[in-house]
mmCIF file of C-alpha atoms and ligand atoms in Angstrom:
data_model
loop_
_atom_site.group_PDB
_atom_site.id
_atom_site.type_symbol
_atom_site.label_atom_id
_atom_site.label_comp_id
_atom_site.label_asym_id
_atom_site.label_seq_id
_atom_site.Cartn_x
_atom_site.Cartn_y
_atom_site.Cartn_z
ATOM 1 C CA UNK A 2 -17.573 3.740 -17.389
ATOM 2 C CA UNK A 3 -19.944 4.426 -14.136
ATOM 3 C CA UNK A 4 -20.282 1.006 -12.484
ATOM 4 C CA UNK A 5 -20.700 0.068 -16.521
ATOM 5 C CA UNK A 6 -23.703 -1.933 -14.728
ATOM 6 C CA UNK A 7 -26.482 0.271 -14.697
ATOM 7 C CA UNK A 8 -28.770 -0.532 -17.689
ATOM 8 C CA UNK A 9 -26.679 -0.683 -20.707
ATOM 9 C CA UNK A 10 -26.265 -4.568 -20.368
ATOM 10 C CA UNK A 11 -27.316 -7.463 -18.515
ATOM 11 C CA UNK A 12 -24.427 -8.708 -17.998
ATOM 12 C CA UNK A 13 -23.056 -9.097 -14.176
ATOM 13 C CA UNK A 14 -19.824 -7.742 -13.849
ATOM 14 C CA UNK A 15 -17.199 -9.138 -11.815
ATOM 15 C CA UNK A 16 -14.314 -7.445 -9.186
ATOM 16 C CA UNK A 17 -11.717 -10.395 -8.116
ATOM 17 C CA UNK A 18 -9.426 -10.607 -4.834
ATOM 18 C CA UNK A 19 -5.877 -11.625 -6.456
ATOM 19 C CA UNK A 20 -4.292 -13.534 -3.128
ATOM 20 C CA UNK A 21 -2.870 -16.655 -1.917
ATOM 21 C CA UNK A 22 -4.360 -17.391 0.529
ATOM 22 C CA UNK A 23 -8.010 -15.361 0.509
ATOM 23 C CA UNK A 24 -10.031 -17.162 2.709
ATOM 24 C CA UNK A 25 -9.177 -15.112 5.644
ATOM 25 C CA UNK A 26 -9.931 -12.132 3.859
ATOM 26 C CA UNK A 27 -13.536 -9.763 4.948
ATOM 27 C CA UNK A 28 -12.796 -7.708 1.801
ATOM 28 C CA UNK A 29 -15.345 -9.871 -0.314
ATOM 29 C CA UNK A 30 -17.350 -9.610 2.713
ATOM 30 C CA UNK A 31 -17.824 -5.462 2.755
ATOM 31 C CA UNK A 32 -17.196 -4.643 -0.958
ATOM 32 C CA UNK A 33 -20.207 -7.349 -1.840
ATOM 33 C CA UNK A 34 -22.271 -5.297 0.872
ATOM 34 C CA UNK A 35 -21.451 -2.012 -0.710
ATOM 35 C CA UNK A 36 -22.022 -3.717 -4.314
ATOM 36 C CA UNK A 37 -25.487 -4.717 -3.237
ATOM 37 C CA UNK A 38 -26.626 -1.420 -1.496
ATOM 38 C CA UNK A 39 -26.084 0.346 -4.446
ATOM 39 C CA UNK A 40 -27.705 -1.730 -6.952
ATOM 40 C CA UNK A 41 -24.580 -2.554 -8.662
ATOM 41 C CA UNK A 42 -24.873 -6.244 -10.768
ATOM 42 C CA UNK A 43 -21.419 -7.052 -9.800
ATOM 43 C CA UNK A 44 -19.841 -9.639 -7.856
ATOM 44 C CA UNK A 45 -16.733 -9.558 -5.888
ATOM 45 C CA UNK A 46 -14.983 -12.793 -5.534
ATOM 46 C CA UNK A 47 -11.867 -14.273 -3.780
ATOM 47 C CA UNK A 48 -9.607 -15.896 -6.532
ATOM 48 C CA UNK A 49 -6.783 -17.772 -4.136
ATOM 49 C CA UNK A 50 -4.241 -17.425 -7.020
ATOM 50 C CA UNK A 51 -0.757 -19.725 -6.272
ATOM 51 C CA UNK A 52 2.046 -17.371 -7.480
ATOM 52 C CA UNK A 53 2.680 -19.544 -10.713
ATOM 53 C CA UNK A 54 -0.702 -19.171 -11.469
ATOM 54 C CA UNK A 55 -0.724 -15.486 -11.610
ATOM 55 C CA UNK A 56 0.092 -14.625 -15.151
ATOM 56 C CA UNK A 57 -3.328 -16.625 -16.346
ATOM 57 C CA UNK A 58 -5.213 -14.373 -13.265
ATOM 58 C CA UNK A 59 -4.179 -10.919 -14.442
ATOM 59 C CA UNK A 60 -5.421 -12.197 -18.450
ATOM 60 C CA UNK A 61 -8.424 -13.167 -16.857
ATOM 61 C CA UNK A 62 -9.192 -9.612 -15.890
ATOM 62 C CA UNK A 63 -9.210 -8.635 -19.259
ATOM 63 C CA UNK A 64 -12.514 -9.947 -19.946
ATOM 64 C CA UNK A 65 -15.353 -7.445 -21.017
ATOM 65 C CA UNK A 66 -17.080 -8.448 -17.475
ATOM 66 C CA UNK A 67 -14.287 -7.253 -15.048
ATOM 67 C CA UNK A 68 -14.505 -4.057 -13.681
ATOM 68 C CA UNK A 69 -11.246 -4.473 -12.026
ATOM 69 C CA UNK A 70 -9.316 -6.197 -9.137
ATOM 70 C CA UNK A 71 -7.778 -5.771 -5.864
ATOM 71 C CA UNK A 72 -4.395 -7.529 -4.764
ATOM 72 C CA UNK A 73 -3.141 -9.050 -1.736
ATOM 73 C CA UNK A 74 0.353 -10.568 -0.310
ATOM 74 C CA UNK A 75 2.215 -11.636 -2.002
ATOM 75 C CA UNK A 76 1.080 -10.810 -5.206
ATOM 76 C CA UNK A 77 1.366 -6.963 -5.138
ATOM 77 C CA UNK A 78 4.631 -6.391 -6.794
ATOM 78 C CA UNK A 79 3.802 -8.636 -9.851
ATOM 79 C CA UNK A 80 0.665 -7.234 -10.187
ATOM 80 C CA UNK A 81 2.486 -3.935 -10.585
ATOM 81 C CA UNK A 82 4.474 -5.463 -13.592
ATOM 82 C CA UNK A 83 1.898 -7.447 -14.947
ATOM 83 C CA UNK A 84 -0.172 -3.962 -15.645
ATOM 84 C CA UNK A 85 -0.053 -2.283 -18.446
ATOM 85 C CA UNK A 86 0.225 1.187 -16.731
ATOM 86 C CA UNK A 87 0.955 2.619 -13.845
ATOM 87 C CA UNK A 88 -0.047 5.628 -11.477
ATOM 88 C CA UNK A 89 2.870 8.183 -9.563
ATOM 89 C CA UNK A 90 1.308 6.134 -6.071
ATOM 90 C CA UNK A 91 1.777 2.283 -7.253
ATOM 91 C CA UNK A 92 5.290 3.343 -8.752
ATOM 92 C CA UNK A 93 6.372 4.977 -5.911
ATOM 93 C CA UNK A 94 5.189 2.165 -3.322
ATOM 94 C CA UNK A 95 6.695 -0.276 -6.211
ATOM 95 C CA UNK A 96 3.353 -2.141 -5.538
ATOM 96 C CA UNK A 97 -0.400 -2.435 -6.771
ATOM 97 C CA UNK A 98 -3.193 -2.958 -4.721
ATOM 98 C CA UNK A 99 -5.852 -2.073 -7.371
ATOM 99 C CA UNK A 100 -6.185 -3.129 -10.859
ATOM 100 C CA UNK A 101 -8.899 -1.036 -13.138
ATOM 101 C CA UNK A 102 -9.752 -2.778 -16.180
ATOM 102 C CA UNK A 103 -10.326 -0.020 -19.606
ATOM 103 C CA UNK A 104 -10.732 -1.859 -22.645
ATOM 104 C CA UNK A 105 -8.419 -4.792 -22.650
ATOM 105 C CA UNK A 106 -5.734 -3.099 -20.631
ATOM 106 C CA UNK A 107 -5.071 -2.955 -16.412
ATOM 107 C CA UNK A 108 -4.446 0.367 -14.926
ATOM 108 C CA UNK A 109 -2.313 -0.258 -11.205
ATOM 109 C CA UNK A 110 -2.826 1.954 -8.555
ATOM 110 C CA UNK A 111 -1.923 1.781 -4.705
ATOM 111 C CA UNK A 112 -5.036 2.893 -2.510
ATOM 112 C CA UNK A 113 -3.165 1.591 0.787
ATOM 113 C CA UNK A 114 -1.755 5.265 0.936
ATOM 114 C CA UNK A 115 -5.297 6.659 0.874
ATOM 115 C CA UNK A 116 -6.613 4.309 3.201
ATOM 116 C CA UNK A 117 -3.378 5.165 5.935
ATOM 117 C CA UNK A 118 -4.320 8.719 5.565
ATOM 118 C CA UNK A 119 -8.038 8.122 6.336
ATOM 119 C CA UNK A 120 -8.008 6.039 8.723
ATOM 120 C CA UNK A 121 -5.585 8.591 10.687
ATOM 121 C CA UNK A 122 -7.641 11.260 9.797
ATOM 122 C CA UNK A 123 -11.069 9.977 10.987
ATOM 123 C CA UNK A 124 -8.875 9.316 14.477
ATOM 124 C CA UNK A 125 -7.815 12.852 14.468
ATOM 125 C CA UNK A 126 -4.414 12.478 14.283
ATOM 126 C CA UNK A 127 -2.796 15.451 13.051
ATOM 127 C CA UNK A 128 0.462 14.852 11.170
ATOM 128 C CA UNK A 129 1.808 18.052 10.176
ATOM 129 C CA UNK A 130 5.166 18.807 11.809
ATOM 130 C CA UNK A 131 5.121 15.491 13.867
ATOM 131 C CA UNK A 132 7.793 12.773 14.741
ATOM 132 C CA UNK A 133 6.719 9.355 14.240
ATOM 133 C CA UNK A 134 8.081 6.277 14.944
ATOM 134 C CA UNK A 135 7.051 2.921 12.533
ATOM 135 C CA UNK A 136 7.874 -0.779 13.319
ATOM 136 C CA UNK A 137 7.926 -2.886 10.011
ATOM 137 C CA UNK A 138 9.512 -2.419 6.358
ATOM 138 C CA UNK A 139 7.981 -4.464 4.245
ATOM 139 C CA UNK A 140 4.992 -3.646 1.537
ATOM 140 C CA UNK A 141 2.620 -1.790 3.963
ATOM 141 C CA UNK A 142 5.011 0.309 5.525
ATOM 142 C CA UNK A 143 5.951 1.759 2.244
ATOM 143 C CA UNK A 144 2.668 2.884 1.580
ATOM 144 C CA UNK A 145 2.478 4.153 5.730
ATOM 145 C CA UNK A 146 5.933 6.370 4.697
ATOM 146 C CA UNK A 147 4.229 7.998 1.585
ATOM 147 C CA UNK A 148 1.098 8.691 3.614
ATOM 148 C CA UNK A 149 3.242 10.483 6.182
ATOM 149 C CA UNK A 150 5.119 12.515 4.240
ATOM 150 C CA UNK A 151 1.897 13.575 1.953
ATOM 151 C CA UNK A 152 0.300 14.431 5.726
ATOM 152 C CA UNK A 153 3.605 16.922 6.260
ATOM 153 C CA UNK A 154 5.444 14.209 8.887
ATOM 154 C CA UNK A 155 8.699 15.873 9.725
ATOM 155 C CA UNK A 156 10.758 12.894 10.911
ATOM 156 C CA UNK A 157 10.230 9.336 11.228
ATOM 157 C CA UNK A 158 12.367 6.370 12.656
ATOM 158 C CA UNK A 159 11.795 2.910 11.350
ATOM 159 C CA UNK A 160 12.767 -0.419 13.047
ATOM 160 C CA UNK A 161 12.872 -3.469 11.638
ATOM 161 C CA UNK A 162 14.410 -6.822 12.034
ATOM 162 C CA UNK A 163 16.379 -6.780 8.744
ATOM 163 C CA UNK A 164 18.149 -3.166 9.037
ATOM 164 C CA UNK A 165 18.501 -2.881 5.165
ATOM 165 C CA UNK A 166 14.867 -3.212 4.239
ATOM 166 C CA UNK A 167 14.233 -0.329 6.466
ATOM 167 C CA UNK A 168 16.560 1.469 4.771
ATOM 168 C CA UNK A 169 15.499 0.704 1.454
ATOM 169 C CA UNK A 170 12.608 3.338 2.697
ATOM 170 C CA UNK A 171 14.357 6.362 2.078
ATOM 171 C CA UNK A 172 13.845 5.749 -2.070
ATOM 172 C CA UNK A 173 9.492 6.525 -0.815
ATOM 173 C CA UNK A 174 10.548 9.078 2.208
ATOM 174 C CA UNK A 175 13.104 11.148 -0.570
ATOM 175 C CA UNK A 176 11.496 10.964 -3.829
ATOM 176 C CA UNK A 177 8.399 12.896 -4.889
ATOM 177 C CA UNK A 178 6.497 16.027 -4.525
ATOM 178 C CA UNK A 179 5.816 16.714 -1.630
ATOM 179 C CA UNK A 180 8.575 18.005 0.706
ATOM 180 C CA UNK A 181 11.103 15.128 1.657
ATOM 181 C CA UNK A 182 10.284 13.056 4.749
ATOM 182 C CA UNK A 183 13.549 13.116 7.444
ATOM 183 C CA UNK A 184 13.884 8.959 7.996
ATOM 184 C CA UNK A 185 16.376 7.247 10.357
ATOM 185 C CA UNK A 186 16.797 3.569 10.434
ATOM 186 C CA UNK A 187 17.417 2.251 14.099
ATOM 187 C CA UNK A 188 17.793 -1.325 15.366
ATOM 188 C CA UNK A 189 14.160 -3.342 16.556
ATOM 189 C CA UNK A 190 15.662 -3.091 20.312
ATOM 190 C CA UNK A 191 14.037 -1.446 22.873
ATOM 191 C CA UNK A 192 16.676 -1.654 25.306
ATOM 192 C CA UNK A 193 17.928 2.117 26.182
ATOM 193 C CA UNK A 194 19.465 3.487 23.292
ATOM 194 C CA UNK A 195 17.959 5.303 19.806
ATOM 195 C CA UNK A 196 14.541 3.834 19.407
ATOM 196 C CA UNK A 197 13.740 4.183 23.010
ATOM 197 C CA UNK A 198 14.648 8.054 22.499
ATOM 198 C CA UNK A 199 12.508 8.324 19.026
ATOM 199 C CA UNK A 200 9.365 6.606 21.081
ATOM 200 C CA UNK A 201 9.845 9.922 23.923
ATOM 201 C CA UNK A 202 9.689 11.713 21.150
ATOM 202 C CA UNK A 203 7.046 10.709 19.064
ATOM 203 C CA UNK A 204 3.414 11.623 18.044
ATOM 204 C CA UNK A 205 2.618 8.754 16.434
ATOM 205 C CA UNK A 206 3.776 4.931 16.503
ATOM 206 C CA UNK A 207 2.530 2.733 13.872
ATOM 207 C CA UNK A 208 2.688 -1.380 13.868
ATOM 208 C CA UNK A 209 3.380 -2.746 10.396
ATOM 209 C CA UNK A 210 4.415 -6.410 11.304
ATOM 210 C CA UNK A 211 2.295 -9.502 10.929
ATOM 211 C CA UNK A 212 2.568 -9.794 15.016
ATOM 212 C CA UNK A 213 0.073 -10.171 17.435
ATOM 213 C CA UNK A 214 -2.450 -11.176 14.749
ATOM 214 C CA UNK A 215 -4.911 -13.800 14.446
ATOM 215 C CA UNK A 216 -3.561 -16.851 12.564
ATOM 216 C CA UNK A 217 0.289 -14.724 11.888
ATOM 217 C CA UNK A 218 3.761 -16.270 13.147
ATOM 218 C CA UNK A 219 3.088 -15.260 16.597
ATOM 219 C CA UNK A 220 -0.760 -13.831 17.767
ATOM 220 C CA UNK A 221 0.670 -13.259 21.467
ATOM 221 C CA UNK A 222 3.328 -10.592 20.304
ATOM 222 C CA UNK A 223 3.976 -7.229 20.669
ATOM 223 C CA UNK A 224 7.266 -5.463 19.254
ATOM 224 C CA UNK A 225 6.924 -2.782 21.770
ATOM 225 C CA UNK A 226 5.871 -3.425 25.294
ATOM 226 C CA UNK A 227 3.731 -0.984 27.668
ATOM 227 C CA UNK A 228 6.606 0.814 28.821
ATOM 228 C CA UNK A 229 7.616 2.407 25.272
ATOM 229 C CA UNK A 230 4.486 4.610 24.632
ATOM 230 C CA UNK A 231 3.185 7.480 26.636
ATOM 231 C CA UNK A 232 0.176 9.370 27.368
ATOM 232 C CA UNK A 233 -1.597 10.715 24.890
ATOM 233 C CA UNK A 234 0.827 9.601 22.028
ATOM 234 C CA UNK A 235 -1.778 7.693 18.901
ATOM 235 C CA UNK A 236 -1.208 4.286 18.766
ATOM 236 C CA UNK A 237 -1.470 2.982 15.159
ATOM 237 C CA UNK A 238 -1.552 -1.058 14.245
ATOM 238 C CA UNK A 239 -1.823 -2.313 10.670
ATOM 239 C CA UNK A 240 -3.271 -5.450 12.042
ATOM 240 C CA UNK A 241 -7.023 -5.097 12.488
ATOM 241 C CA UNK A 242 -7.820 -9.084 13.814
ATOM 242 C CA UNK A 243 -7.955 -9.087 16.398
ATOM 243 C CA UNK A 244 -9.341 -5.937 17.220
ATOM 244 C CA UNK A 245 -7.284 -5.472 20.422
ATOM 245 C CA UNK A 246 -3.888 -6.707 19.317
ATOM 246 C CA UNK A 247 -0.978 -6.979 22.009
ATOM 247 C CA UNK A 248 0.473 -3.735 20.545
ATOM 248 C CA UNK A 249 -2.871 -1.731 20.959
ATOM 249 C CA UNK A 250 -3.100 -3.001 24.540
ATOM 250 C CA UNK A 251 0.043 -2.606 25.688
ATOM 251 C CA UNK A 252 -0.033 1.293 24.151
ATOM 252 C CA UNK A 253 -3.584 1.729 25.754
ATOM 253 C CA UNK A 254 -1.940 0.454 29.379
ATOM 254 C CA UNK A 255 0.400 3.211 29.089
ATOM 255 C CA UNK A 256 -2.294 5.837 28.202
ATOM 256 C CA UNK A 257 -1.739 6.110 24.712
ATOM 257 C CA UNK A 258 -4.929 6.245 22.233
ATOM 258 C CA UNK A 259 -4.921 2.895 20.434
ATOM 259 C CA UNK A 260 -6.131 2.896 16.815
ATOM 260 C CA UNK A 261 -6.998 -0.656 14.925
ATOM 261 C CA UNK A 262 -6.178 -1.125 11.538
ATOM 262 C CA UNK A 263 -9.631 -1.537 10.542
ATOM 263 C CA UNK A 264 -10.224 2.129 9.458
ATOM 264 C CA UNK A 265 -7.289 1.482 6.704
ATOM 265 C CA UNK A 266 -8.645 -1.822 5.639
ATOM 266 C CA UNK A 267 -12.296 -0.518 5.094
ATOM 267 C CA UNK A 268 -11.043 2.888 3.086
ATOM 268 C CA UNK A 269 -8.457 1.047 0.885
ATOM 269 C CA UNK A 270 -10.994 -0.837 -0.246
ATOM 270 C CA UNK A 271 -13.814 2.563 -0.567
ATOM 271 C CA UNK A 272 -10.983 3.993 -2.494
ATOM 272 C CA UNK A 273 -10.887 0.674 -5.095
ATOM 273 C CA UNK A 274 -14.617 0.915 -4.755
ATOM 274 C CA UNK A 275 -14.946 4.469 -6.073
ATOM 275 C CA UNK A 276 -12.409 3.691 -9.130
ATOM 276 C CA UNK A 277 -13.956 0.382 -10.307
ATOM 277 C CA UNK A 278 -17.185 1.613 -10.270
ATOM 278 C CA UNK A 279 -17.019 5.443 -10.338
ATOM 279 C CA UNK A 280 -19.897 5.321 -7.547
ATOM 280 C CA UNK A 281 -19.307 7.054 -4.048
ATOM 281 C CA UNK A 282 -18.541 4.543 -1.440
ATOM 282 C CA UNK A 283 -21.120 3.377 1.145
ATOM 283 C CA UNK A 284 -18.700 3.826 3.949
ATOM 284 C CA UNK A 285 -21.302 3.290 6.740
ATOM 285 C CA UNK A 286 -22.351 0.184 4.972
ATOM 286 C CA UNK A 287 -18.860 -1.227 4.129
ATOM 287 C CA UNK A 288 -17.729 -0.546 8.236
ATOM 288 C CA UNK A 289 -20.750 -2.243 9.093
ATOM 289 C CA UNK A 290 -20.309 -5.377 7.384
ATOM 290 C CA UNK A 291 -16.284 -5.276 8.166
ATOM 291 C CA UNK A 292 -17.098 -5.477 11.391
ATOM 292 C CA UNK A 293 -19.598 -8.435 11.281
ATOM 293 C CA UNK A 294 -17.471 -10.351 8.790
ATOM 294 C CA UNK A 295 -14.668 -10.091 11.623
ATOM 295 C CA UNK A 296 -14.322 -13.420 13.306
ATOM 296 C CA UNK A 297 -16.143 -13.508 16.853
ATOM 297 C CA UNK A 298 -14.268 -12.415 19.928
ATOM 298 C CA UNK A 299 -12.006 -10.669 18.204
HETATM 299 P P1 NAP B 28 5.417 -7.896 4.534
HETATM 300 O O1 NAP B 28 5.711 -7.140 3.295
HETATM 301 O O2 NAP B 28 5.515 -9.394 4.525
HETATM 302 O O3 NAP B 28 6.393 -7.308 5.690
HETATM 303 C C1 NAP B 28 6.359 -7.874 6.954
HETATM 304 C C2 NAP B 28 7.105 -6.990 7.925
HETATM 305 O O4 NAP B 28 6.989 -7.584 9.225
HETATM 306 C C3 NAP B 28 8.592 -6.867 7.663
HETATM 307 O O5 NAP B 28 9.043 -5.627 8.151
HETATM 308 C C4 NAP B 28 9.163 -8.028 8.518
HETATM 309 O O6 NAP B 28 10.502 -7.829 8.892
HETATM 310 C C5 NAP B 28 8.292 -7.916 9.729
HETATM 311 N N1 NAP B 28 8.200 -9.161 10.463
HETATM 312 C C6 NAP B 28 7.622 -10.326 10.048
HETATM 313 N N2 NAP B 28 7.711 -11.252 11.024
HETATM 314 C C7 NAP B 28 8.361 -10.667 12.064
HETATM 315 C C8 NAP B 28 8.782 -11.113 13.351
HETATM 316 N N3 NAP B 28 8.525 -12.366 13.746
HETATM 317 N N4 NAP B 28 9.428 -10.238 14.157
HETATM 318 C C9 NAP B 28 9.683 -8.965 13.749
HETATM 319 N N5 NAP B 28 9.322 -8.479 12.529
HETATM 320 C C10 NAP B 28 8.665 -9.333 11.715
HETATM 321 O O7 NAP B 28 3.953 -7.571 5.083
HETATM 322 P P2 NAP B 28 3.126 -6.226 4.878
HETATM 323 O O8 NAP B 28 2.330 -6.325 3.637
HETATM 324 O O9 NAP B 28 4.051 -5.086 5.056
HETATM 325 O O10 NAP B 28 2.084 -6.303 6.088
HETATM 326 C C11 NAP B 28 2.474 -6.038 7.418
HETATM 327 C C12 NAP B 28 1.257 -6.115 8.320
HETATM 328 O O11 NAP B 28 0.317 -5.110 7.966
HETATM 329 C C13 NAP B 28 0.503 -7.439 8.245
HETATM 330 O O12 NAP B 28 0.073 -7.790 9.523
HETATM 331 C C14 NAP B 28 -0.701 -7.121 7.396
HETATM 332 O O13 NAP B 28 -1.822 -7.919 7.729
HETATM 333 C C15 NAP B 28 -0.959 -5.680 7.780
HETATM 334 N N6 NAP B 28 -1.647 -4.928 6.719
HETATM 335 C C16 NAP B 28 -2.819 -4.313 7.054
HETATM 336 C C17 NAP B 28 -3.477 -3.571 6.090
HETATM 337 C C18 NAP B 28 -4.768 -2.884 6.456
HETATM 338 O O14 NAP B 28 -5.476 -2.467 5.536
HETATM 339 N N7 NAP B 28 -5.093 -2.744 7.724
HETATM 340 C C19 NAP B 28 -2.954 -3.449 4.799
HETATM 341 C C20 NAP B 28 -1.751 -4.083 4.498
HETATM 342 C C21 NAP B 28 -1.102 -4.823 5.487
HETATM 343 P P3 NAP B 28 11.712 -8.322 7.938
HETATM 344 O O15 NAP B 28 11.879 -7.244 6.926
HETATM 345 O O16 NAP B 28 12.841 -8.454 8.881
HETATM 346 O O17 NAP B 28 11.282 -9.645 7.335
#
């Protein structure tokens, strides 16, 4: 069905935000904007959904009027088994961003991995035969280690605070089409030793901690001070509030090209866009009102 809202009913169609909380969230801000500029009678709303409360959600989206639904933390891996099927991306991750409602039944997909890819691609980063370095295990760096490895990454070390999360990433870096993904799991310590070497080496560093952003466990931080990146290396943070996180400023001090999380955050959502509704994204629109929907100062 294209947008299913052009004239064949009346009837406004609805696209939820599955979170808890939401009210942080400038997805309803953008995808309303790019709703509006194409004419689509749809609205996109912010359901904050308490995790026992979830089942009831996911039945709600079964309704003739849905068009679909995206999911937030920390309801991405039920959403997953909640659907009744399943794309090769959400399987892989082992989470679902995206739900697409046909008939009474929810499709899952993960558009995270398409909105990594973009977002380094509009930034010009060129990941083919590259070493990378990424901070973070947890739900968005799965979807950052299939991105690499479908942009040809040769080798990536991962840090993280708990050591066997990080390793749980080899099940994404080893298993799919695409030719494997070399990963090595190194402690988050950036005294001398292996992830000080793997940061010489690298192309790319990506951020995938809640650190250094606006309302996380601790907006002040960095994982990686000035001294780890180096000229010309890209910079990467998930975070995208604030816009300058500690991370991007400390890897701009050094010279490196810092790159805000925004770009991922705007094409996840074009990617959910384009399914729900079958309509090409209005990405100018959608960056625009990202941007204004960000808090001030940021
Ligand atoms: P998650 O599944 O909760 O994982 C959090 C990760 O951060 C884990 O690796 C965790 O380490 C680590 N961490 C948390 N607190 C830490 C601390 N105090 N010190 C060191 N490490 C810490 O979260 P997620 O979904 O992966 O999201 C990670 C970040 O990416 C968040 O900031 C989120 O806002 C951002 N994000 C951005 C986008 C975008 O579109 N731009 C999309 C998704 C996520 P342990 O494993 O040791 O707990």
């Amino acid at each position: 069905m294209s947008a299913g809202c052009t004239t064949l009913d009346a009837m406004t169609r609805t696209i939820a935000l599955l979170g808890h909380p939401v009210a942080h969230s400038i997805s309803p801000a953008f995808q309303q904007a790019a709703l509006d500029a194409l004419g689509v009678d749809a609205r996109y709303e912010a359901w904050d959904t308490p995790p026992e409360d979830v089942p009831a959600a996911i039945e709600r989206l079964r309704d003739d009027a849905v068009l679909g639904a995206n999911v937030t933390v920390p309801h991405k891996l039920e959403a997953l088994r909640l659907a009744d099927s399943a794309d090769a991306v959400a399987r892989r991750i082992g989470a679902a961003n995206t739900l697409i409602r046909r008939d009474r039944s929810l499709h899952a997909t993960n558009t995270d991995v398409a909105g990594v890819q973009r977002a380094l691609a509009d930034a010009a980063v060129d990941l083919e035969g590259v070493e990378a370095v990424l901070i973070g295990a947890g739900g968005a760096a799965r979807a950052v280690v299939a991105a690499l490895r479908n942009g040809g990454v040769r080798s990536l070390t991962v840090a993280n605070r708990t050591p066997d999360r990080a390793e749980a990433l080899h099940e994404v870096a080893e298993e799919g089409e695409t030719p494997p993904l070399e990963l090595r799991v190194c402690p988050l310590d950036v005294a001398p030793g292996p992830l000080r070497a793997a940061l010489e080496r690298a192309a790319l560093v990506i951020h995938s901690t809640p650190l250094g952003m606006r309302h996380g466990p601790d907006e002040a931080a960095t994982p990686l001070p000035a001294d780890c990146f180096s000229p010309g290396q890209a910079a990467f943070d998930l975070v995208y509030t604030p816009e300058r996180t500690p991370f991007l400023l400390a890897a701009g001090a050094a010279g490196a090209r810092p790159i805000g999380g925004l770009g991922m955050l705007v094409h996840q959502g074009a990617e959910s866009f384009r399914l729900w509704t079958g309509l090409e994204p209005p990405l100018e629109v959608m960056f625009e009102a990202a941007r204004a929907a960000l808090e001030p100062a940021s």
